[in-house]
Structure formats: C-alpha cells, structure tokens
C-alpha cells in the first residue's frame, strides 16, 4: 500500500507533526525541501525550493489541466510545513471562482486566497495593484537600509520585529492555472518578478495547462524554469522540460521532475487530501 503524505515525511499521523520543532532552526538560508511524491520504490521525492540552495527562483508546473491542482496543493502544503508564517507567506491564486484547492493547507501562511471574479480582468487588475504595492514596499526597504536583498535586510532588522510592518517574509505566489491571468494587467508584474524576484524574495510557482503553454509559447515563460510535467505524453513532456523523457504519463499522479542536479526523475504525486480527511 502506498504511503500517504505524512508517512512519507516520516510521521505516522498528522497529529505527530510539531510545527514549533520543525521551524525552530530554519531561516531564509536553510534548505527548503518540499515533498512532492514518491518514486517506484516508494522513496520520498523532494525538491529544494530555497532560493539560495536551489537552482531557480521561479518554477513552472506544466500538465493536463485536471492534474495541476493536486501537485500545486502538495507544494503549498510543503511550504507551510517547512517554514513559519514569520519566515514564509503564500499567496494562493485559484483557477476558478469558488475554487477550493488551497483552502485546507495555507490558512496560517496567507492573508487571503485570490479567485477570479465574475469579471476576471478586474480581479487581475486588483491582484496587480496588490503586488505592485508589495514590490514597492520591498524596494523602498532595500533602498533605505542599503541592503542588497531581503535576506540581508532581515539580518539588519531586530528579530523581535518578525511579523510586524517592515518585516518581509519570503513570499510564494502559487498560481494554480495561469490561463485566466495571461494577457491581463498582471503581465507587467509577471515581468518584474521574473527579474527582481530573487532580490525581493518574491517567488512564482505557476501551474500551466499544456494547451496554454502551447498557445502562449515558451518565450512567454522566459525566466521561469519548467521543472514538473504531469499527465502528458513523453513527447509533450520532452518539449516542455527540454530533456529526453522515456515514457508517457497516463496514470493519475504520474509525473516527471527535473531535479536540482539536472536529472530527470519519474514519480507519483502524493495527495495531501487523504491525511487531512482523516484528521
């Protein structure tokens, strides 16, 4: 029987998870290993999303539209488990109005969940305004302090100020399906974050249906590294990841990841829904 999410983390049950112990010795420079699934032998598969230890600042998850929510939710859960809300925040962006992909897993690490409204274009404008404000606040803090990046800035701020105005945790924007944002007022923000995300500690993890990836073209996603492919044929995955892929991915949960070492690994996405339902 396949292990569930918390068993792959080495826990017998969700109640055994101690956030205080997990967060105690971690900071912005620590590894950020995110569990995404298991390989054919049942061994946990993780990817380090630390912007100092990993090889990229922003990541693409490309696949069949119906397969994206599960992996995006698993990544979101991993982020909240590994870091405290003072060190890491998540801005989840749902694919549709009334979406519930992120509801169960990010409550303490976010100030709200973005969903497209009746007029998605207006929602995109508002999201762009919010992010523009966040970008300017972080730029101003760096300029005033003379720090080169947010991590250096935090080292100059009294640790007791963590969580207070003027303290900027690393921010992950998790976009379940970018289709509704493409070609909107969010595009300029997209470009700024690709260029300044590392300095400002604002990261993008973007879900893209393969049909949208084809329509927009790889150049639209320049600066955002495709790391995951799921629910695709071997040919489609090879085109996205720019590496040779041996097999199709017809089974639910079947995916490929390009590891930090540049290796291609096949794995099965682990769902966080089952252990949460058993709470």
PDB file of C-alpha atoms in Angstrom:
ATOM      1  CA  UNK A   1       0.000   0.000   0.000  1.00  0.00           C
ATOM      2  CA  UNK A   2       1.366   3.412  -0.960  1.00  0.00           C
ATOM      3  CA  UNK A   3       2.347   5.702   1.887  1.00  0.00           C
ATOM      4  CA  UNK A   4       0.366   8.881   2.415  1.00  0.00           C
ATOM      5  CA  UNK A   5       1.824  12.376   2.677  1.00  0.00           C
ATOM      6  CA  UNK A   6       2.717  12.385   6.355  1.00  0.00           C
ATOM      7  CA  UNK A   7       4.050   8.835   6.275  1.00  0.00           C
ATOM      8  CA  UNK A   8       6.451   9.920   3.528  1.00  0.00           C
ATOM      9  CA  UNK A   9       7.551  12.722   5.863  1.00  0.00           C
ATOM     10  CA  UNK A  10       8.380  10.082   8.462  1.00  0.00           C
ATOM     11  CA  UNK A  11       5.285  10.690  10.602  1.00  0.00           C
ATOM     12  CA  UNK A  12       2.751   8.026  11.498  1.00  0.00           C
ATOM     13  CA  UNK A  13      -0.097  10.541  11.605  1.00  0.00           C
ATOM     14  CA  UNK A  14      -0.749  14.235  11.116  1.00  0.00           C
ATOM     15  CA  UNK A  15      -1.022  14.787  14.873  1.00  0.00           C
ATOM     16  CA  UNK A  16       2.665  13.878  15.230  1.00  0.00           C
ATOM     17  CA  UNK A  17       3.682  16.981  13.291  1.00  0.00           C
ATOM     18  CA  UNK A  18       5.204  19.601  15.625  1.00  0.00           C
ATOM     19  CA  UNK A  19       5.458  22.944  13.794  1.00  0.00           C
ATOM     20  CA  UNK A  20       7.496  24.565  16.567  1.00  0.00           C
ATOM     21  CA  UNK A  21      10.174  21.897  16.339  1.00  0.00           C
ATOM     22  CA  UNK A  22      10.161  21.967  12.531  1.00  0.00           C
ATOM     23  CA  UNK A  23      10.514  25.745  12.323  1.00  0.00           C
ATOM     24  CA  UNK A  24      12.902  26.290  15.240  1.00  0.00           C
ATOM     25  CA  UNK A  25      16.228  26.123  13.420  1.00  0.00           C
ATOM     26  CA  UNK A  26      15.155  27.209   9.943  1.00  0.00           C
ATOM     27  CA  UNK A  27      15.699  30.568   8.274  1.00  0.00           C
ATOM     28  CA  UNK A  28      15.848  32.056   4.773  1.00  0.00           C
ATOM     29  CA  UNK A  29      19.223  30.449   4.113  1.00  0.00           C
ATOM     30  CA  UNK A  30      18.187  26.969   5.213  1.00  0.00           C
ATOM     31  CA  UNK A  31      17.290  24.187   2.788  1.00  0.00           C
ATOM     32  CA  UNK A  32      13.623  24.174   1.818  1.00  0.00           C
ATOM     33  CA  UNK A  33      12.948  20.535   0.881  1.00  0.00           C
ATOM     34  CA  UNK A  34       9.414  20.133  -0.438  1.00  0.00           C
ATOM     35  CA  UNK A  35       7.934  16.647  -0.627  1.00  0.00           C
ATOM     36  CA  UNK A  36       6.121  16.115  -3.929  1.00  0.00           C
ATOM     37  CA  UNK A  37       5.676  12.340  -4.075  1.00  0.00           C
ATOM     38  CA  UNK A  38       7.469   9.009  -4.195  1.00  0.00           C
ATOM     39  CA  UNK A  39       9.426   7.047  -6.787  1.00  0.00           C
ATOM     40  CA  UNK A  40       8.800   3.493  -7.954  1.00  0.00           C
ATOM     41  CA  UNK A  41      10.442   2.083  -4.829  1.00  0.00           C
ATOM     42  CA  UNK A  42       8.288   4.191  -2.510  1.00  0.00           C
ATOM     43  CA  UNK A  43      11.169   6.523  -1.643  1.00  0.00           C
ATOM     44  CA  UNK A  44      10.157  10.145  -0.957  1.00  0.00           C
ATOM     45  CA  UNK A  45      10.880  12.598  -3.779  1.00  0.00           C
ATOM     46  CA  UNK A  46      11.703  16.144  -2.674  1.00  0.00           C
ATOM     47  CA  UNK A  47      12.862  19.307  -4.404  1.00  0.00           C
ATOM     48  CA  UNK A  48      14.738  22.094  -2.609  1.00  0.00           C
ATOM     49  CA  UNK A  49      12.928  25.388  -3.212  1.00  0.00           C
ATOM     50  CA  UNK A  50      15.398  27.507  -1.253  1.00  0.00           C
ATOM     51  CA  UNK A  51      16.350  30.474  -3.400  1.00  0.00           C
ATOM     52  CA  UNK A  52      19.912  30.174  -2.121  1.00  0.00           C
ATOM     53  CA  UNK A  53      20.339  26.405  -2.390  1.00  0.00           C
ATOM     54  CA  UNK A  54      18.057  25.591  -5.320  1.00  0.00           C
ATOM     55  CA  UNK A  55      18.951  26.461  -8.889  1.00  0.00           C
ATOM     56  CA  UNK A  56      15.935  28.608  -9.790  1.00  0.00           C
ATOM     57  CA  UNK A  57      13.767  31.364  -8.367  1.00  0.00           C
ATOM     58  CA  UNK A  58      10.569  30.555 -10.255  1.00  0.00           C
ATOM     59  CA  UNK A  59       9.049  27.261 -11.384  1.00  0.00           C
ATOM     60  CA  UNK A  60       6.561  26.025 -13.967  1.00  0.00           C
ATOM     61  CA  UNK A  61       4.285  23.052 -13.432  1.00  0.00           C
ATOM     62  CA  UNK A  62       3.026  22.038 -16.887  1.00  0.00           C
ATOM     63  CA  UNK A  63       0.454  19.339 -17.439  1.00  0.00           C
ATOM     64  CA  UNK A  64      -3.106  18.312 -18.091  1.00  0.00           C
ATOM     65  CA  UNK A  65      -5.413  20.906 -16.507  1.00  0.00           C
ATOM     66  CA  UNK A  66      -7.139  18.289 -14.366  1.00  0.00           C
ATOM     67  CA  UNK A  67      -3.812  17.118 -12.917  1.00  0.00           C
ATOM     68  CA  UNK A  68      -2.442  20.514 -11.832  1.00  0.00           C
ATOM     69  CA  UNK A  69      -4.459  21.101  -8.619  1.00  0.00           C
ATOM     70  CA  UNK A  70      -3.148  18.058  -6.754  1.00  0.00           C
ATOM     71  CA  UNK A  71       0.548  18.851  -7.231  1.00  0.00           C
ATOM     72  CA  UNK A  72       0.043  22.575  -6.577  1.00  0.00           C
ATOM     73  CA  UNK A  73      -1.754  21.741  -3.337  1.00  0.00           C
ATOM     74  CA  UNK A  74       1.015  19.330  -2.316  1.00  0.00           C
ATOM     75  CA  UNK A  75       3.657  22.018  -2.914  1.00  0.00           C
ATOM     76  CA  UNK A  76       1.621  24.537  -0.907  1.00  0.00           C
ATOM     77  CA  UNK A  77       1.347  22.112   1.997  1.00  0.00           C
ATOM     78  CA  UNK A  78       5.095  21.507   1.969  1.00  0.00           C
ATOM     79  CA  UNK A  79       5.887  25.216   2.095  1.00  0.00           C
ATOM     80  CA  UNK A  80       3.699  25.753   5.154  1.00  0.00           C
ATOM     81  CA  UNK A  81       5.135  22.738   6.936  1.00  0.00           C
ATOM     82  CA  UNK A  82       8.774  23.693   6.423  1.00  0.00           C
ATOM     83  CA  UNK A  83       8.686  27.379   7.416  1.00  0.00           C
ATOM     84  CA  UNK A  84       6.871  29.546   9.941  1.00  0.00           C
ATOM     85  CA  UNK A  85       4.454  32.296   8.835  1.00  0.00           C
ATOM     86  CA  UNK A  86       7.030  34.851  10.013  1.00  0.00           C
ATOM     87  CA  UNK A  87       9.560  33.488   7.511  1.00  0.00           C
ATOM     88  CA  UNK A  88       7.351  32.425   4.608  1.00  0.00           C
ATOM     89  CA  UNK A  89       3.985  33.540   3.282  1.00  0.00           C
ATOM     90  CA  UNK A  90       1.910  32.107   0.471  1.00  0.00           C
ATOM     91  CA  UNK A  91      -0.405  33.972  -1.899  1.00  0.00           C
ATOM     92  CA  UNK A  92      -2.596  31.271  -3.464  1.00  0.00           C
ATOM     93  CA  UNK A  93      -4.330  32.055  -6.754  1.00  0.00           C
ATOM     94  CA  UNK A  94      -7.167  29.676  -7.580  1.00  0.00           C
ATOM     95  CA  UNK A  95      -8.011  28.621 -11.118  1.00  0.00           C
ATOM     96  CA  UNK A  96     -11.720  29.388 -10.856  1.00  0.00           C
ATOM     97  CA  UNK A  97     -14.318  31.240  -8.851  1.00  0.00           C
ATOM     98  CA  UNK A  98     -15.280  29.206  -5.814  1.00  0.00           C
ATOM     99  CA  UNK A  99     -12.151  27.059  -6.111  1.00  0.00           C
ATOM    100  CA  UNK A 100     -11.029  25.158  -3.020  1.00  0.00           C
ATOM    101  CA  UNK A 101      -7.611  23.801  -3.980  1.00  0.00           C
ATOM    102  CA  UNK A 102      -5.680  25.743  -1.342  1.00  0.00           C
ATOM    103  CA  UNK A 103      -8.290  26.254   1.393  1.00  0.00           C
ATOM    104  CA  UNK A 104      -7.181  23.449   3.729  1.00  0.00           C
ATOM    105  CA  UNK A 105      -3.424  23.922   3.601  1.00  0.00           C
ATOM    106  CA  UNK A 106      -2.412  27.587   3.762  1.00  0.00           C
ATOM    107  CA  UNK A 107      -4.689  29.217   6.360  1.00  0.00           C
ATOM    108  CA  UNK A 108      -1.904  30.394   8.700  1.00  0.00           C
ATOM    109  CA  UNK A 109       0.509  31.386   5.941  1.00  0.00           C
ATOM    110  CA  UNK A 110      -1.641  33.705   3.835  1.00  0.00           C
ATOM    111  CA  UNK A 111      -3.735  36.831   4.125  1.00  0.00           C
ATOM    112  CA  UNK A 112      -6.343  35.628   1.661  1.00  0.00           C
ATOM    113  CA  UNK A 113      -6.900  33.487  -1.401  1.00  0.00           C
ATOM    114  CA  UNK A 114      -7.303  35.062  -4.838  1.00  0.00           C
ATOM    115  CA  UNK A 115     -10.103  33.801  -7.064  1.00  0.00           C
ATOM    116  CA  UNK A 116     -11.231  35.169 -10.425  1.00  0.00           C
ATOM    117  CA  UNK A 117     -14.482  37.085 -10.006  1.00  0.00           C
ATOM    118  CA  UNK A 118     -17.370  37.438 -12.466  1.00  0.00           C
ATOM    119  CA  UNK A 119     -15.036  39.704 -14.451  1.00  0.00           C
ATOM    120  CA  UNK A 120     -11.603  38.017 -14.267  1.00  0.00           C
ATOM    121  CA  UNK A 121      -9.977  41.063 -15.854  1.00  0.00           C
ATOM    122  CA  UNK A 122     -10.992  43.232 -12.884  1.00  0.00           C
ATOM    123  CA  UNK A 123      -9.637  40.633 -10.487  1.00  0.00           C
ATOM    124  CA  UNK A 124      -6.353  40.657 -12.397  1.00  0.00           C
ATOM    125  CA  UNK A 125      -6.185  44.456 -12.087  1.00  0.00           C
ATOM    126  CA  UNK A 126      -6.687  44.248  -8.326  1.00  0.00           C
ATOM    127  CA  UNK A 127      -4.097  41.487  -7.966  1.00  0.00           C
ATOM    128  CA  UNK A 128      -1.626  43.550  -9.993  1.00  0.00           C
ATOM    129  CA  UNK A 129      -2.241  46.545  -7.722  1.00  0.00           C
ATOM    130  CA  UNK A 130      -1.659  44.497  -4.585  1.00  0.00           C
ATOM    131  CA  UNK A 131       1.551  43.021  -5.937  1.00  0.00           C
ATOM    132  CA  UNK A 132       2.790  46.394  -7.201  1.00  0.00           C
ATOM    133  CA  UNK A 133       2.366  47.712  -3.661  1.00  0.00           C
ATOM    134  CA  UNK A 134       4.288  44.775  -2.222  1.00  0.00           C
ATOM    135  CA  UNK A 135       7.089  45.254  -4.746  1.00  0.00           C
ATOM    136  CA  UNK A 136       7.407  48.969  -3.980  1.00  0.00           C
ATOM    137  CA  UNK A 137       7.434  48.382  -0.212  1.00  0.00           C
ATOM    138  CA  UNK A 138      10.269  45.910  -0.538  1.00  0.00           C
ATOM    139  CA  UNK A 139      12.204  48.097  -2.946  1.00  0.00           C
ATOM    140  CA  UNK A 140      11.867  51.058  -0.571  1.00  0.00           C
ATOM    141  CA  UNK A 141      13.041  48.985   2.399  1.00  0.00           C
ATOM    142  CA  UNK A 142      16.134  47.853   0.499  1.00  0.00           C
ATOM    143  CA  UNK A 143      16.952  51.373  -0.642  1.00  0.00           C
ATOM    144  CA  UNK A 144      16.539  52.861   2.840  1.00  0.00           C
ATOM    145  CA  UNK A 145      18.655  50.171   4.505  1.00  0.00           C
ATOM    146  CA  UNK A 146      21.292  49.812   1.810  1.00  0.00           C
ATOM    147  CA  UNK A 147      20.722  46.046   1.816  1.00  0.00           C
ATOM    148  CA  UNK A 148      21.290  44.099  -1.384  1.00  0.00           C
ATOM    149  CA  UNK A 149      18.321  41.780  -0.909  1.00  0.00           C
ATOM    150  CA  UNK A 150      15.525  40.977   1.517  1.00  0.00           C
ATOM    151  CA  UNK A 151      17.518  38.337   3.394  1.00  0.00           C
ATOM    152  CA  UNK A 152      20.303  40.834   4.079  1.00  0.00           C
ATOM    153  CA  UNK A 153      17.659  43.384   5.064  1.00  0.00           C
ATOM    154  CA  UNK A 154      16.133  40.978   7.590  1.00  0.00           C
ATOM    155  CA  UNK A 155      19.527  40.457   9.196  1.00  0.00           C
ATOM    156  CA  UNK A 156      19.605  44.181   9.923  1.00  0.00           C
ATOM    157  CA  UNK A 157      16.120  44.231  11.423  1.00  0.00           C
ATOM    158  CA  UNK A 158      15.539  43.325  15.063  1.00  0.00           C
ATOM    159  CA  UNK A 159      14.317  39.690  15.068  1.00  0.00           C
ATOM    160  CA  UNK A 160      11.630  40.735  17.546  1.00  0.00           C
ATOM    161  CA  UNK A 161      10.072  42.687  14.684  1.00  0.00           C
ATOM    162  CA  UNK A 162       9.301  39.477  12.780  1.00  0.00           C
ATOM    163  CA  UNK A 163       5.691  39.596  11.685  1.00  0.00           C
ATOM    164  CA  UNK A 164       5.449  43.366  12.200  1.00  0.00           C
ATOM    165  CA  UNK A 165       5.202  46.063   9.483  1.00  0.00           C
ATOM    166  CA  UNK A 166       8.593  46.463   7.880  1.00  0.00           C
ATOM    167  CA  UNK A 167       9.354  42.752   8.159  1.00  0.00           C
ATOM    168  CA  UNK A 168       9.132  40.972   4.819  1.00  0.00           C
ATOM    169  CA  UNK A 169       8.841  37.181   4.801  1.00  0.00           C
ATOM    170  CA  UNK A 170       9.651  35.258   1.669  1.00  0.00           C
ATOM    171  CA  UNK A 171       6.516  35.295  -0.476  1.00  0.00           C
ATOM    172  CA  UNK A 172       5.485  32.448  -2.769  1.00  0.00           C
ATOM    173  CA  UNK A 173       2.774  33.213  -5.315  1.00  0.00           C
ATOM    174  CA  UNK A 174       1.136  29.892  -6.163  1.00  0.00           C
ATOM    175  CA  UNK A 175      -0.910  30.166  -9.350  1.00  0.00           C
ATOM    176  CA  UNK A 176      -3.000  27.035  -9.848  1.00  0.00           C
ATOM    177  CA  UNK A 177      -3.715  27.784 -13.527  1.00  0.00           C
ATOM    178  CA  UNK A 178      -2.254  30.905 -15.128  1.00  0.00           C
ATOM    179  CA  UNK A 179      -4.623  30.818 -18.110  1.00  0.00           C
ATOM    180  CA  UNK A 180      -7.041  33.436 -16.751  1.00  0.00           C
ATOM    181  CA  UNK A 181      -4.203  35.848 -15.904  1.00  0.00           C
ATOM    182  CA  UNK A 182      -2.389  35.682 -19.251  1.00  0.00           C
ATOM    183  CA  UNK A 183      -2.741  38.849 -21.310  1.00  0.00           C
ATOM    184  CA  UNK A 184      -4.129  40.905 -18.405  1.00  0.00           C
ATOM    185  CA  UNK A 185      -2.863  43.702 -16.152  1.00  0.00           C
ATOM    186  CA  UNK A 186      -0.848  41.082 -14.301  1.00  0.00           C
ATOM    187  CA  UNK A 187       1.608  40.690 -17.203  1.00  0.00           C
ATOM    188  CA  UNK A 188       3.821  43.682 -16.191  1.00  0.00           C
ATOM    189  CA  UNK A 189       4.002  42.338 -12.625  1.00  0.00           C
ATOM    190  CA  UNK A 190       4.937  38.959 -14.064  1.00  0.00           C
ATOM    191  CA  UNK A 191       7.887  40.542 -15.871  1.00  0.00           C
ATOM    192  CA  UNK A 192       9.098  42.469 -12.805  1.00  0.00           C
ATOM    193  CA  UNK A 193       9.019  39.381 -10.609  1.00  0.00           C
ATOM    194  CA  UNK A 194      10.956  37.336 -13.134  1.00  0.00           C
ATOM    195  CA  UNK A 195      13.713  39.959 -12.997  1.00  0.00           C
ATOM    196  CA  UNK A 196      13.638  41.027  -9.341  1.00  0.00           C
ATOM    197  CA  UNK A 197      12.045  38.083  -7.570  1.00  0.00           C
ATOM    198  CA  UNK A 198      15.291  36.814  -6.067  1.00  0.00           C
ATOM    199  CA  UNK A 199      16.249  40.206  -4.644  1.00  0.00           C
ATOM    200  CA  UNK A 200      12.762  40.926  -3.322  1.00  0.00           C
ATOM    201  CA  UNK A 201      12.167  37.360  -2.060  1.00  0.00           C
ATOM    202  CA  UNK A 202       9.001  37.009  -4.124  1.00  0.00           C
ATOM    203  CA  UNK A 203       8.765  33.671  -5.910  1.00  0.00           C
ATOM    204  CA  UNK A 204       6.429  32.287  -8.559  1.00  0.00           C
ATOM    205  CA  UNK A 205       5.220  28.702  -8.808  1.00  0.00           C
ATOM    206  CA  UNK A 206       2.960  28.628 -11.833  1.00  0.00           C
ATOM    207  CA  UNK A 207       0.596  25.921 -12.994  1.00  0.00           C
ATOM    208  CA  UNK A 208       0.137  25.881 -16.776  1.00  0.00           C
ATOM    209  CA  UNK A 209      -2.128  23.553 -18.760  1.00  0.00           C
ATOM    210  CA  UNK A 210      -0.223  22.150 -21.713  1.00  0.00           C
ATOM    211  CA  UNK A 211      -2.688  23.759 -24.131  1.00  0.00           C
ATOM    212  CA  UNK A 212      -1.969  27.193 -22.605  1.00  0.00           C
ATOM    213  CA  UNK A 213       1.781  26.556 -22.695  1.00  0.00           C
ATOM    214  CA  UNK A 214       1.462  25.753 -26.413  1.00  0.00           C
ATOM    215  CA  UNK A 215      -0.712  28.788 -27.142  1.00  0.00           C
ATOM    216  CA  UNK A 216       1.452  31.342 -25.325  1.00  0.00           C
ATOM    217  CA  UNK A 217       4.757  29.789 -26.332  1.00  0.00           C
ATOM    218  CA  UNK A 218       7.879  29.164 -24.222  1.00  0.00           C
ATOM    219  CA  UNK A 219       9.015  32.782 -24.650  1.00  0.00           C
ATOM    220  CA  UNK A 220       6.066  33.945 -22.522  1.00  0.00           C
ATOM    221  CA  UNK A 221       7.534  31.966 -19.632  1.00  0.00           C
ATOM    222  CA  UNK A 222      11.149  33.056 -20.098  1.00  0.00           C
ATOM    223  CA  UNK A 223      12.856  33.254 -16.713  1.00  0.00           C
ATOM    224  CA  UNK A 224      10.524  30.697 -15.142  1.00  0.00           C
ATOM    225  CA  UNK A 225      12.044  27.242 -15.252  1.00  0.00           C
ATOM    226  CA  UNK A 226       9.839  24.281 -16.241  1.00  0.00           C
ATOM    227  CA  UNK A 227      10.533  21.704 -13.534  1.00  0.00           C
ATOM    228  CA  UNK A 228       7.433  19.497 -13.432  1.00  0.00           C
ATOM    229  CA  UNK A 229       5.412  17.745 -16.140  1.00  0.00           C
ATOM    230  CA  UNK A 230       2.383  15.617 -15.375  1.00  0.00           C
ATOM    231  CA  UNK A 231      -0.355  13.891 -17.308  1.00  0.00           C
ATOM    232  CA  UNK A 232       1.478  14.381 -20.624  1.00  0.00           C
ATOM    233  CA  UNK A 233       2.853  12.139 -23.326  1.00  0.00           C
ATOM    234  CA  UNK A 234       6.598  11.551 -23.359  1.00  0.00           C
ATOM    235  CA  UNK A 235       6.881  13.774 -26.440  1.00  0.00           C
ATOM    236  CA  UNK A 236       4.953  16.626 -24.837  1.00  0.00           C
ATOM    237  CA  UNK A 237       6.950  16.393 -21.607  1.00  0.00           C
ATOM    238  CA  UNK A 238      10.234  16.351 -23.515  1.00  0.00           C
ATOM    239  CA  UNK A 239       9.223  19.525 -25.342  1.00  0.00           C
ATOM    240  CA  UNK A 240       8.374  21.273 -22.069  1.00  0.00           C
ATOM    241  CA  UNK A 241      11.324  20.100 -19.979  1.00  0.00           C
ATOM    242  CA  UNK A 242      13.858  20.128 -22.827  1.00  0.00           C
ATOM    243  CA  UNK A 243      15.171  16.706 -21.831  1.00  0.00           C
ATOM    244  CA  UNK A 244      14.543  13.186 -23.079  1.00  0.00           C
ATOM    245  CA  UNK A 245      11.507  11.562 -21.452  1.00  0.00           C
ATOM    246  CA  UNK A 246      11.218   7.770 -21.733  1.00  0.00           C
ATOM    247  CA  UNK A 247       7.539   7.130 -21.013  1.00  0.00           C
ATOM    248  CA  UNK A 248       4.071   8.654 -21.241  1.00  0.00           C
ATOM    249  CA  UNK A 249       2.225   9.618 -18.046  1.00  0.00           C
ATOM    250  CA  UNK A 250      -1.291   8.216 -18.429  1.00  0.00           C
ATOM    251  CA  UNK A 251      -1.795   7.101 -14.822  1.00  0.00           C
ATOM    252  CA  UNK A 252      -3.282   9.563 -12.307  1.00  0.00           C
ATOM    253  CA  UNK A 253      -0.466  11.190 -10.357  1.00  0.00           C
ATOM    254  CA  UNK A 254       2.279  10.166 -12.791  1.00  0.00           C
ATOM    255  CA  UNK A 255       4.795  12.989 -13.243  1.00  0.00           C
ATOM    256  CA  UNK A 256       8.375  13.906 -14.043  1.00  0.00           C
ATOM    257  CA  UNK A 257      10.601  16.386 -12.245  1.00  0.00           C
ATOM    258  CA  UNK A 258      13.948  17.842 -13.243  1.00  0.00           C
ATOM    259  CA  UNK A 259      15.973  17.682 -10.028  1.00  0.00           C
ATOM    260  CA  UNK A 260      18.431  20.281  -8.737  1.00  0.00           C
ATOM    261  CA  UNK A 261      21.197  18.087 -10.156  1.00  0.00           C
ATOM    262  CA  UNK A 262      19.613  18.306 -13.619  1.00  0.00           C
ATOM    263  CA  UNK A 263      18.446  14.698 -13.560  1.00  0.00           C
ATOM    264  CA  UNK A 264      15.013  13.596 -14.768  1.00  0.00           C
ATOM    265  CA  UNK A 265      13.047  11.569 -12.251  1.00  0.00           C
ATOM    266  CA  UNK A 266       9.677   9.906 -12.644  1.00  0.00           C
ATOM    267  CA  UNK A 267       7.487   9.937  -9.554  1.00  0.00           C
ATOM    268  CA  UNK A 268       3.916   9.662  -8.346  1.00  0.00           C
ATOM    269  CA  UNK A 269       2.408  12.809  -6.861  1.00  0.00           C
ATOM    270  CA  UNK A 270       1.359  12.307  -3.257  1.00  0.00           C
ATOM    271  CA  UNK A 271      -2.022  13.729  -2.302  1.00  0.00           C
ATOM    272  CA  UNK A 272      -2.452  15.713   0.897  1.00  0.00           C
ATOM    273  CA  UNK A 273      -6.227  15.264   0.813  1.00  0.00           C
ATOM    274  CA  UNK A 274      -6.362  11.799   2.379  1.00  0.00           C
ATOM    275  CA  UNK A 275      -4.442  12.542   5.610  1.00  0.00           C
ATOM    276  CA  UNK A 276      -6.355  15.817   6.005  1.00  0.00           C
ATOM    277  CA  UNK A 277      -9.666  13.979   5.654  1.00  0.00           C
ATOM    278  CA  UNK A 278      -8.611  11.611   8.443  1.00  0.00           C
ATOM    279  CA  UNK A 279      -7.947  14.401  10.959  1.00  0.00           C
TER     280      UNK A 279
END
